[in-house]
PDB file of C-alpha atoms in Angstrom:
ATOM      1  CA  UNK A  19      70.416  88.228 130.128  1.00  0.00           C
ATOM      2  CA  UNK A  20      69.400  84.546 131.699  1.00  0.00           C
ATOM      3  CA  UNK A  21      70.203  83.955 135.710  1.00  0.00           C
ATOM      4  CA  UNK A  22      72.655  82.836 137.371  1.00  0.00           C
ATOM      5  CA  UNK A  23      70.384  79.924 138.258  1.00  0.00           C
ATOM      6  CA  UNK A  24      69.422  78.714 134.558  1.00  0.00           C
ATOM      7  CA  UNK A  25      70.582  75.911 132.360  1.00  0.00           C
ATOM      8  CA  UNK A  26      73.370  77.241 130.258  1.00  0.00           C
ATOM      9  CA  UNK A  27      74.576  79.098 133.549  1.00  0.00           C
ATOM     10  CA  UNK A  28      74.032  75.626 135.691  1.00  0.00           C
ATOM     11  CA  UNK A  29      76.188  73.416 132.950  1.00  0.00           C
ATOM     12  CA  UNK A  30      78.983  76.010 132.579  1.00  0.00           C
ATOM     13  CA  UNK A  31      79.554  75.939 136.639  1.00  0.00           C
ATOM     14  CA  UNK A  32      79.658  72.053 136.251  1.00  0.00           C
ATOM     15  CA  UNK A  33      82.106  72.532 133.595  1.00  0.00           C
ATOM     16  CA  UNK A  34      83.960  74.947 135.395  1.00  0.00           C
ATOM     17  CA  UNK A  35      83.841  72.666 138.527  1.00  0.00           C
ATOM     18  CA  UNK A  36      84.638  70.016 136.540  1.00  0.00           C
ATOM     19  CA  UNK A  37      87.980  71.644 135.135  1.00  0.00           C
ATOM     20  CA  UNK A  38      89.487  73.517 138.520  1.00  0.00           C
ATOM     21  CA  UNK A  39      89.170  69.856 139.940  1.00  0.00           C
ATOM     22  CA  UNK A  40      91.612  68.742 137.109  1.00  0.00           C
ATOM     23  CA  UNK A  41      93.748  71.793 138.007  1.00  0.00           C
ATOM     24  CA  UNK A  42      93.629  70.941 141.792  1.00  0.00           C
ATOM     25  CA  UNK A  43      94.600  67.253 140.968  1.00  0.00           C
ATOM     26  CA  UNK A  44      97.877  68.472 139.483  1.00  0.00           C
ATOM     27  CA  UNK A  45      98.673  70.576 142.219  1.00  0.00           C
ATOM     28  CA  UNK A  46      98.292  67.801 144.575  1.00  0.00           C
ATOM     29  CA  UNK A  47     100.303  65.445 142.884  1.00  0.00           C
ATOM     30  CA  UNK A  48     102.747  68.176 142.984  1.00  0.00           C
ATOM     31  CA  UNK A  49     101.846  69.479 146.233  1.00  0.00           C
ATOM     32  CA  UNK A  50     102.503  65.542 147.830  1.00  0.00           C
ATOM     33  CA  UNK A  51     105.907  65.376 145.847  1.00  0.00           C
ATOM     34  CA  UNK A  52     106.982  68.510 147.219  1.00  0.00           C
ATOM     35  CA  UNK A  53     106.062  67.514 150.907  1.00  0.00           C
ATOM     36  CA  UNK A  54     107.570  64.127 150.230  1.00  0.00           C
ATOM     37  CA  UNK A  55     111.108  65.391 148.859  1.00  0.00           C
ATOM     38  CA  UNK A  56     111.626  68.423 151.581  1.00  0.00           C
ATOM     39  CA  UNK A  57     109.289  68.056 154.465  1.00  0.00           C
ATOM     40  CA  UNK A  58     108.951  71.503 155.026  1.00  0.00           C
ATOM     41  CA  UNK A  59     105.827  72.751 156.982  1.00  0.00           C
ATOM     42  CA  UNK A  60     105.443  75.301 154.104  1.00  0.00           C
ATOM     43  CA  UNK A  61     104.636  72.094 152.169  1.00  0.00           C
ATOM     44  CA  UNK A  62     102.536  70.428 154.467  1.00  0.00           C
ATOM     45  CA  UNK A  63     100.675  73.730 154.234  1.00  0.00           C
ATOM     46  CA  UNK A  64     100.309  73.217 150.334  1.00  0.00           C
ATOM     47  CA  UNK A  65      98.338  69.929 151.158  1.00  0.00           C
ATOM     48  CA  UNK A  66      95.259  71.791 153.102  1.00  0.00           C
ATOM     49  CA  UNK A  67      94.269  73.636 150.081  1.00  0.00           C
ATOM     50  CA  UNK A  68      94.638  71.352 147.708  1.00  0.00           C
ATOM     51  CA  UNK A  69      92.918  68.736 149.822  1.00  0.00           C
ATOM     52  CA  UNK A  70      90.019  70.386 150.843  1.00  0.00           C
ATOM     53  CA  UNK A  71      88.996  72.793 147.917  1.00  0.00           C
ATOM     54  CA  UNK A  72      87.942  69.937 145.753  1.00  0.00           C
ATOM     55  CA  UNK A  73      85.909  68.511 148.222  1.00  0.00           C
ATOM     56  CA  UNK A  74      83.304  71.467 147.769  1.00  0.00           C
ATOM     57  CA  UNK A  75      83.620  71.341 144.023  1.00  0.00           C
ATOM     58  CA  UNK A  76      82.336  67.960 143.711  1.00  0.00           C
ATOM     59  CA  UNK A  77      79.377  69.407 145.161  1.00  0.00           C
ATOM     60  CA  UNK A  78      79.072  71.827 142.636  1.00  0.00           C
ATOM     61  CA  UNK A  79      79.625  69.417 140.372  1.00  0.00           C
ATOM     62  CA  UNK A  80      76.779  67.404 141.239  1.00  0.00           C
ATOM     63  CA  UNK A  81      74.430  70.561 142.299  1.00  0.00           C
ATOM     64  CA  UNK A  82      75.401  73.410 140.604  1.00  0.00           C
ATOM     65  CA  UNK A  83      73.127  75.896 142.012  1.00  0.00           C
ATOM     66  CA  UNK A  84      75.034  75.264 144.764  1.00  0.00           C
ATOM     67  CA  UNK A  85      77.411  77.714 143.242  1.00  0.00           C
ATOM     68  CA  UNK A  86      77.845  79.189 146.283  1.00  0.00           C
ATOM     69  CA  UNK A  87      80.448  76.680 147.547  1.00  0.00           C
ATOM     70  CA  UNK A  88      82.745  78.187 144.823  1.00  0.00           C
ATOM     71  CA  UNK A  89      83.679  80.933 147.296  1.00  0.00           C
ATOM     72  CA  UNK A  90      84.913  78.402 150.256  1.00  0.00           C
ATOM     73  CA  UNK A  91      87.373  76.987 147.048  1.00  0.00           C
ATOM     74  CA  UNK A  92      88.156  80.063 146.018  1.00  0.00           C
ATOM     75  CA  UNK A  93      89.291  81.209 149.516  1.00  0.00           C
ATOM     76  CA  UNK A  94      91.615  78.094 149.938  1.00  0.00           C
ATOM     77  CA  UNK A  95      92.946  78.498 146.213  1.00  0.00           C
ATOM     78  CA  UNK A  96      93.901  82.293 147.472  1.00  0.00           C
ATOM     79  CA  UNK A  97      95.630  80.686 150.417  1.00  0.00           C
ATOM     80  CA  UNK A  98      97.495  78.317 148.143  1.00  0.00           C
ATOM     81  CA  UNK A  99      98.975  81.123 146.225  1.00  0.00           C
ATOM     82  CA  UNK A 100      99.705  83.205 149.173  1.00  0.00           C
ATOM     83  CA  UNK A 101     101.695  80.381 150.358  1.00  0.00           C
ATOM     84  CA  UNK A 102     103.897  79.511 146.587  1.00  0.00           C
ATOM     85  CA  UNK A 103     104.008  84.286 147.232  1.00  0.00           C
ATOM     86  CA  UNK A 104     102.340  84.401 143.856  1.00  0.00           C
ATOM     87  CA  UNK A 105     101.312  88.104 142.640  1.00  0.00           C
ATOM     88  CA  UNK A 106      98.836  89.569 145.043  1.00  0.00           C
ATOM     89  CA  UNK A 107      96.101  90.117 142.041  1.00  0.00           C
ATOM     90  CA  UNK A 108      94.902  86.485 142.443  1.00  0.00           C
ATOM     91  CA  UNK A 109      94.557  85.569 145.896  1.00  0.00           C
ATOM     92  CA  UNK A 110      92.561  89.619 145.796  1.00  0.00           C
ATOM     93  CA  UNK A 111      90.439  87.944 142.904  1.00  0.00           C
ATOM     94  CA  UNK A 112      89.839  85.055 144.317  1.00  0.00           C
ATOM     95  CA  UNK A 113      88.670  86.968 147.964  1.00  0.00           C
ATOM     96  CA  UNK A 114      86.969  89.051 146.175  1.00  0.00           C
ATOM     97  CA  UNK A 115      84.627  86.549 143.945  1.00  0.00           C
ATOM     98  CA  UNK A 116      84.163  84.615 147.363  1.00  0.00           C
ATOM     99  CA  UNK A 117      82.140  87.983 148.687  1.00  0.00           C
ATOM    100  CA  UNK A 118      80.385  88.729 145.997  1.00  0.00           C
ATOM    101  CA  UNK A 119      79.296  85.195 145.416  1.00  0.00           C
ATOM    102  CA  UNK A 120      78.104  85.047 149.293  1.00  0.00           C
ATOM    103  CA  UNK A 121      76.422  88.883 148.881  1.00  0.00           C
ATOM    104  CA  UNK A 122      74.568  87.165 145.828  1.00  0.00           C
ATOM    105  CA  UNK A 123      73.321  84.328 148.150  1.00  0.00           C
ATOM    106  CA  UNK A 124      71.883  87.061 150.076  1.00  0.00           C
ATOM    107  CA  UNK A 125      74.761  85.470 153.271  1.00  0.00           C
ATOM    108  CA  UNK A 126      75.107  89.630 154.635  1.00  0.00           C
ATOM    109  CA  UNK A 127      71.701  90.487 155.179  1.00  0.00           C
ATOM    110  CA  UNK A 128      71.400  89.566 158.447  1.00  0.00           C
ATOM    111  CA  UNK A 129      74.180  90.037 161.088  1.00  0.00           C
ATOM    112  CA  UNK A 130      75.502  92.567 158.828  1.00  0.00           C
ATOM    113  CA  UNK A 131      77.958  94.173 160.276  1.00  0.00           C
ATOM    114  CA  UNK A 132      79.209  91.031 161.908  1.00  0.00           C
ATOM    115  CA  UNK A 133      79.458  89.155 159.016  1.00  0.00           C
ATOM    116  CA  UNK A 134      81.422  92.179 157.276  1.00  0.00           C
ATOM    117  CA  UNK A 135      83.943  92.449 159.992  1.00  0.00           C
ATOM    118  CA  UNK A 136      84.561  88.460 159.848  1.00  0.00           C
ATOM    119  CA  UNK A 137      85.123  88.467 156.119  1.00  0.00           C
ATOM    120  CA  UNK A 138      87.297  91.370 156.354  1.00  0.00           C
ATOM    121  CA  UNK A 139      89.214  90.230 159.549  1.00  0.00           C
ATOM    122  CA  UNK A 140      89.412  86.744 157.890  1.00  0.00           C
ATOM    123  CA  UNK A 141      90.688  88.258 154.270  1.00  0.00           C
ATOM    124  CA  UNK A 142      93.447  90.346 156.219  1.00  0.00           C
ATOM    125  CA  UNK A 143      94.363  86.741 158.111  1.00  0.00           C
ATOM    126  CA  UNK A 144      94.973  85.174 154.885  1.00  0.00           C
ATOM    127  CA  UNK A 145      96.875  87.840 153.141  1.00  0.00           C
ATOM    128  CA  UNK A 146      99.039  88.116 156.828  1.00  0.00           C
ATOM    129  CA  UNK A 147     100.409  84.703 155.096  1.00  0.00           C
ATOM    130  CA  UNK A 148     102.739  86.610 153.469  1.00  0.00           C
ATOM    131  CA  UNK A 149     104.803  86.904 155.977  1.00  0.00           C
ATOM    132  CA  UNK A 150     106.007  83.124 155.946  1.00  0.00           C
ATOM    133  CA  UNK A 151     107.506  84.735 152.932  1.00  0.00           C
ATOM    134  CA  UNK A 152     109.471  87.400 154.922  1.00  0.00           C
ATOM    135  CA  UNK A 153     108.541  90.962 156.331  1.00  0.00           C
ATOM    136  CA  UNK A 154     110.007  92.559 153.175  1.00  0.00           C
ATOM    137  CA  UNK A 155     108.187  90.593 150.765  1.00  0.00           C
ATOM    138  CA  UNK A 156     104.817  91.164 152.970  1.00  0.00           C
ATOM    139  CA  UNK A 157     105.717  94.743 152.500  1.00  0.00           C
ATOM    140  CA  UNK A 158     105.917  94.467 148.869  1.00  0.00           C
ATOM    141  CA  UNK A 159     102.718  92.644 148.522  1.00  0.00           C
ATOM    142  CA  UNK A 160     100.728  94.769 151.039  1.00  0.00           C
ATOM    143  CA  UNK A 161     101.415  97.998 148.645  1.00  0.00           C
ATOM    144  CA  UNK A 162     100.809  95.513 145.735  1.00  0.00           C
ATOM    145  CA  UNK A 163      97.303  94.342 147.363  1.00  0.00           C
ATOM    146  CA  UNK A 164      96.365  97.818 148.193  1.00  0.00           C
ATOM    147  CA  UNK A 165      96.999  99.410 144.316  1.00  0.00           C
ATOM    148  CA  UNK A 166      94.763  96.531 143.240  1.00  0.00           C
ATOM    149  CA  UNK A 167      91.747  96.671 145.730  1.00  0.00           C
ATOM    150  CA  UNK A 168      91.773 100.465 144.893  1.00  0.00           C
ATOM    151  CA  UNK A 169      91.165  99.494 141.234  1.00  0.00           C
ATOM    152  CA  UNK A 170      89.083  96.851 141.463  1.00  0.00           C
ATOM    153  CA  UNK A 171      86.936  98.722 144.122  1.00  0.00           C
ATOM    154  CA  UNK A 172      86.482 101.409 141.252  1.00  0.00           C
ATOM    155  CA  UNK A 173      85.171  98.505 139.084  1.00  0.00           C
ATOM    156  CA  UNK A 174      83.166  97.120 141.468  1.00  0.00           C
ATOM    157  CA  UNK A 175      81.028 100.125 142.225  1.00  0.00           C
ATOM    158  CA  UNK A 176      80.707 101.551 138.355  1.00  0.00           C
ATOM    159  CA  UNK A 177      79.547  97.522 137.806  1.00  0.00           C
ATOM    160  CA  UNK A 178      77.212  97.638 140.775  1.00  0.00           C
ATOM    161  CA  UNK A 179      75.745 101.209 139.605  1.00  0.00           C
ATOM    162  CA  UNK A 180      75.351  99.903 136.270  1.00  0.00           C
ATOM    163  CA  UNK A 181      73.302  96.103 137.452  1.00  0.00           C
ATOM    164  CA  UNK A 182      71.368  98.732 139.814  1.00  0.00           C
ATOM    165  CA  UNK A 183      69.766 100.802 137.059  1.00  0.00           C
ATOM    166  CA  UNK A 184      69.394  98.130 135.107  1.00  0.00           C
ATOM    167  CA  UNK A 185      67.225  96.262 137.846  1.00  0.00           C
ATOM    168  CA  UNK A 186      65.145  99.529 138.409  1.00  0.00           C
ATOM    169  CA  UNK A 187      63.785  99.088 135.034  1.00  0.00           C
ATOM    170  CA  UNK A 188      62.713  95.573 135.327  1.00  0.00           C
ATOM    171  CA  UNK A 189      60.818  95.123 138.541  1.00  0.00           C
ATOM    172  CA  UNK A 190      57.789  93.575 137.472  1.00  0.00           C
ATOM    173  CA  UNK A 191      57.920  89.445 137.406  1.00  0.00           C
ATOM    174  CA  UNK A 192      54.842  88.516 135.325  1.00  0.00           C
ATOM    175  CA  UNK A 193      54.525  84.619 136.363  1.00  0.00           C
ATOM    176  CA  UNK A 194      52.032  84.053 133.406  1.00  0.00           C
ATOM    177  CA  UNK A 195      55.641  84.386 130.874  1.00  0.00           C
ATOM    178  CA  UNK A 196      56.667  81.091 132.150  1.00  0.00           C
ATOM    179  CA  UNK A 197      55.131  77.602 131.337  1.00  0.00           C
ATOM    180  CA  UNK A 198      53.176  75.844 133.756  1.00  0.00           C
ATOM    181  CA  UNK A 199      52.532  78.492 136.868  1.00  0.00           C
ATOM    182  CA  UNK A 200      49.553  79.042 137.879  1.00  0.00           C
ATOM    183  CA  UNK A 201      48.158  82.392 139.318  1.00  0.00           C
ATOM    184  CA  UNK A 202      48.590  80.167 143.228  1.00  0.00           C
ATOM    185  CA  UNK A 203      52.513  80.443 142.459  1.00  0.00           C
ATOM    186  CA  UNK A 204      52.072  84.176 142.174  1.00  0.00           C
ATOM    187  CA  UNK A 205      50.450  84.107 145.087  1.00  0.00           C
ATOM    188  CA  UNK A 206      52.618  81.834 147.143  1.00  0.00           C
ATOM    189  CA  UNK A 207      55.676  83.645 145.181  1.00  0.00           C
ATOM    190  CA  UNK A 208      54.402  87.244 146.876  1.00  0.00           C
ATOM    191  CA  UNK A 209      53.812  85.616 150.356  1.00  0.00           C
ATOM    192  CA  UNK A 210      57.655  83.944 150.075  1.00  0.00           C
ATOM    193  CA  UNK A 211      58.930  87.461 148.862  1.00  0.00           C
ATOM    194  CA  UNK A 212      57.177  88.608 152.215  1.00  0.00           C
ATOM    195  CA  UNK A 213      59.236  86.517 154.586  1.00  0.00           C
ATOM    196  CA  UNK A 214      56.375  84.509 155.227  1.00  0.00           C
ATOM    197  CA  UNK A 215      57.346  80.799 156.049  1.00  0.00           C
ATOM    198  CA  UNK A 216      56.217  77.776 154.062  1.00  0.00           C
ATOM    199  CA  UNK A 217      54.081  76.148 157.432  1.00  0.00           C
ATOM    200  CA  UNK A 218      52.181  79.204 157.199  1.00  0.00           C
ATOM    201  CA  UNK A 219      51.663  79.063 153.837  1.00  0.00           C
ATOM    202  CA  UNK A 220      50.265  74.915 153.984  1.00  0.00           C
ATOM    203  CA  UNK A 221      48.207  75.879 156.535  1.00  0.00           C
ATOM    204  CA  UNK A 222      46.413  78.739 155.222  1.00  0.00           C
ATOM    205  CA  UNK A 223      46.071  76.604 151.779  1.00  0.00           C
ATOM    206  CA  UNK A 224      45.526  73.452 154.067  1.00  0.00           C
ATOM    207  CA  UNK A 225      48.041  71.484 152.222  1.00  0.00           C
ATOM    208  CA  UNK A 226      50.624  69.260 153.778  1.00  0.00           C
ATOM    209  CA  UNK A 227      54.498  70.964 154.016  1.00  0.00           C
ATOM    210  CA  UNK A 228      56.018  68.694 151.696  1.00  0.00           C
ATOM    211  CA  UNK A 229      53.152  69.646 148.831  1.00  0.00           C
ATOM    212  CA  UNK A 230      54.186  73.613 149.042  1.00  0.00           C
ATOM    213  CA  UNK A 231      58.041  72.527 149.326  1.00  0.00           C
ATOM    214  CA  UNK A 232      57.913  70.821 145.841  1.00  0.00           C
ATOM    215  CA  UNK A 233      56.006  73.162 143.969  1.00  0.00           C
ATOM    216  CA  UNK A 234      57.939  75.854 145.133  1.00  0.00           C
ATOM    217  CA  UNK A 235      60.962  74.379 144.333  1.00  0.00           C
ATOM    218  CA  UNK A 236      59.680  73.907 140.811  1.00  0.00           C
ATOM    219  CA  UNK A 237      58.959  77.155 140.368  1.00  0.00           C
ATOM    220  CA  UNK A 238      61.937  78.214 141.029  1.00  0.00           C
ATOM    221  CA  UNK A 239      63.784  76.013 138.859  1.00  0.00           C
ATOM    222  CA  UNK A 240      60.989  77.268 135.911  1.00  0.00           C
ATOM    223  CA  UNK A 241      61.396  81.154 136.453  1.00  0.00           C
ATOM    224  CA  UNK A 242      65.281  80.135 136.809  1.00  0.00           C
ATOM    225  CA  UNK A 243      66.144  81.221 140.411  1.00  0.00           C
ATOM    226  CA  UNK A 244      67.296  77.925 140.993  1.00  0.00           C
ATOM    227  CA  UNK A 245      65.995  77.788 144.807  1.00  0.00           C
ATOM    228  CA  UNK A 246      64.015  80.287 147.636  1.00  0.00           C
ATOM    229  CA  UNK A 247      67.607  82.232 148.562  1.00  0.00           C
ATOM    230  CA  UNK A 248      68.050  83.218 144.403  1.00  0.00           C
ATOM    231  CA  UNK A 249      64.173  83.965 144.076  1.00  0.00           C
ATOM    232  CA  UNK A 250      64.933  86.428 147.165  1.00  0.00           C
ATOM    233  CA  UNK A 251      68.254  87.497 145.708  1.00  0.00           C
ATOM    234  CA  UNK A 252      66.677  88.549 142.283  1.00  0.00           C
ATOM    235  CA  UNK A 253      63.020  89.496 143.021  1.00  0.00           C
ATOM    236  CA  UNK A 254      63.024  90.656 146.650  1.00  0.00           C
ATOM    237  CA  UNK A 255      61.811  93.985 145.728  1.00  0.00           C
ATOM    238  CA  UNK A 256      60.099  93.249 142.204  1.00  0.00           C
ATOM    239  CA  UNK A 257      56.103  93.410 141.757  1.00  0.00           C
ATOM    240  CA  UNK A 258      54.993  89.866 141.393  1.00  0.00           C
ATOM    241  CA  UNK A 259      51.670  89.261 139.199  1.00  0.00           C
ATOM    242  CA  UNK A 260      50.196  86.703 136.895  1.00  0.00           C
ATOM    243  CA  UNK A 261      48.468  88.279 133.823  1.00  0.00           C
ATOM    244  CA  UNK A 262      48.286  85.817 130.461  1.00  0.00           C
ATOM    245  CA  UNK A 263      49.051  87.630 127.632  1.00  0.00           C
ATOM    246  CA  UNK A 264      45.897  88.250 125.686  1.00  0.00           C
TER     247      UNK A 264
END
């Protein structure tokens, strides 16, 4: 199965940014009509989300391995239906592919903890929305948004079990598989995997910065990891080598 990080991946998030910008247009055409007819602050509310959200994917749109940024417009798409008291499932989806998309960009490991109890402090703010709806209808959604995290938790975990095994059979990254590497981008590739910085790295080759910077980032883009953070994400704990096939 290809990366997240290579071509047909990279054109269907410009696709998808492409069409959830058409979706946010309508709903701030209808979003400024509402606003405009009652002048409610529920409706002025309507306008953040819809404002905002297609600001990051534009940026997608123009660098999609920036995919990343899909989880800051999913969390203000989940606010936006919180707000028109849609069925908990989405805004839960939504939420939920924000995480995992920041887990992917490796965004909890450091500050763990921290960074856990912020998500989960700032997921139980937005579902706490709700009660502009009422207390009884928050009441209705929090048993609603409980059944489905329960569910989708089970999912989550048999799907994370499943990737996990999977990885454990593929840990070896033979550089020599992809055109133009060079046994050097093994080597730089192990020292990166090692934490070590790339100063260190120009000075021990005595190159300048800017040299290591580019062909690193072409590497990347050639074994498909798009940049340093997905290298990390999907070969921190793989054996790197370069051996040309015979």
């Amino acid at each position: 199965m290809k990366s997240l990080y290579s071509k047909p991946f990279l054109i269907f998030f410009r696709f998808l940014s492409l069409f959830l910008l058409v979706i946010h247009y309508l709903q701030l055409k209808q979003a400024i009509y509402n606003f405009s007819c009652y002048k409610g602050y529920k409706y002025l509310l309507d306008l953040i989300p819809a404002v905002i959200s297609p600001c990051f994917l534009i940026m997608i749109l123009f660098r999609p391995e920036k995919f990343v940024l899909l989880a800051i417009s999913l969390s203000f798409c989940a606010i936006d239906n919180i707000l028109a008291n849609s069925n908990p499932g989405f805004p839960i989806i939504e939420i939920e592919i924000s995480i995992l998309l920041l887990y992917i960009r490796r965004f909890y490991n450091k500050h763990t903890k921290l960074k856990i109890a912020t998500s989960v402090i700032l997921a139980l703010g937005i579902h706490c929305l709700y009660l502009f709806q009422g207390w009884n209808i928050f009441k209705v959604q929090t048993y609603n948004a409980i059944l489905f995290l329960s569910l989708s938790a089970i999912f989550i975990v048999c799907f994370y079990e499943i990737l996990k095994t999977k990885q454990s059979q593929n840990q070896v990254l033979n550089i020599a598989n992809f055109p133009e590497t060079t046994k050097r981008d093994a080597k730089w590739l192990c020292l990166v995997q090692q934490g070590v910085k790339y100063e260190a790295i120009a000075i021990d080759y005595d190159l300048n910065l800017g040299t290591v910077q580019n062909r690193l980032n072409k590497v990347y883009h050639i074994i498909e990891t798009g940049d340093r953070i997905g290298f990390l994400s999907m070969y921190s704990n793989a054996k790197i080598i370069f051996q040309p096939s015979q």
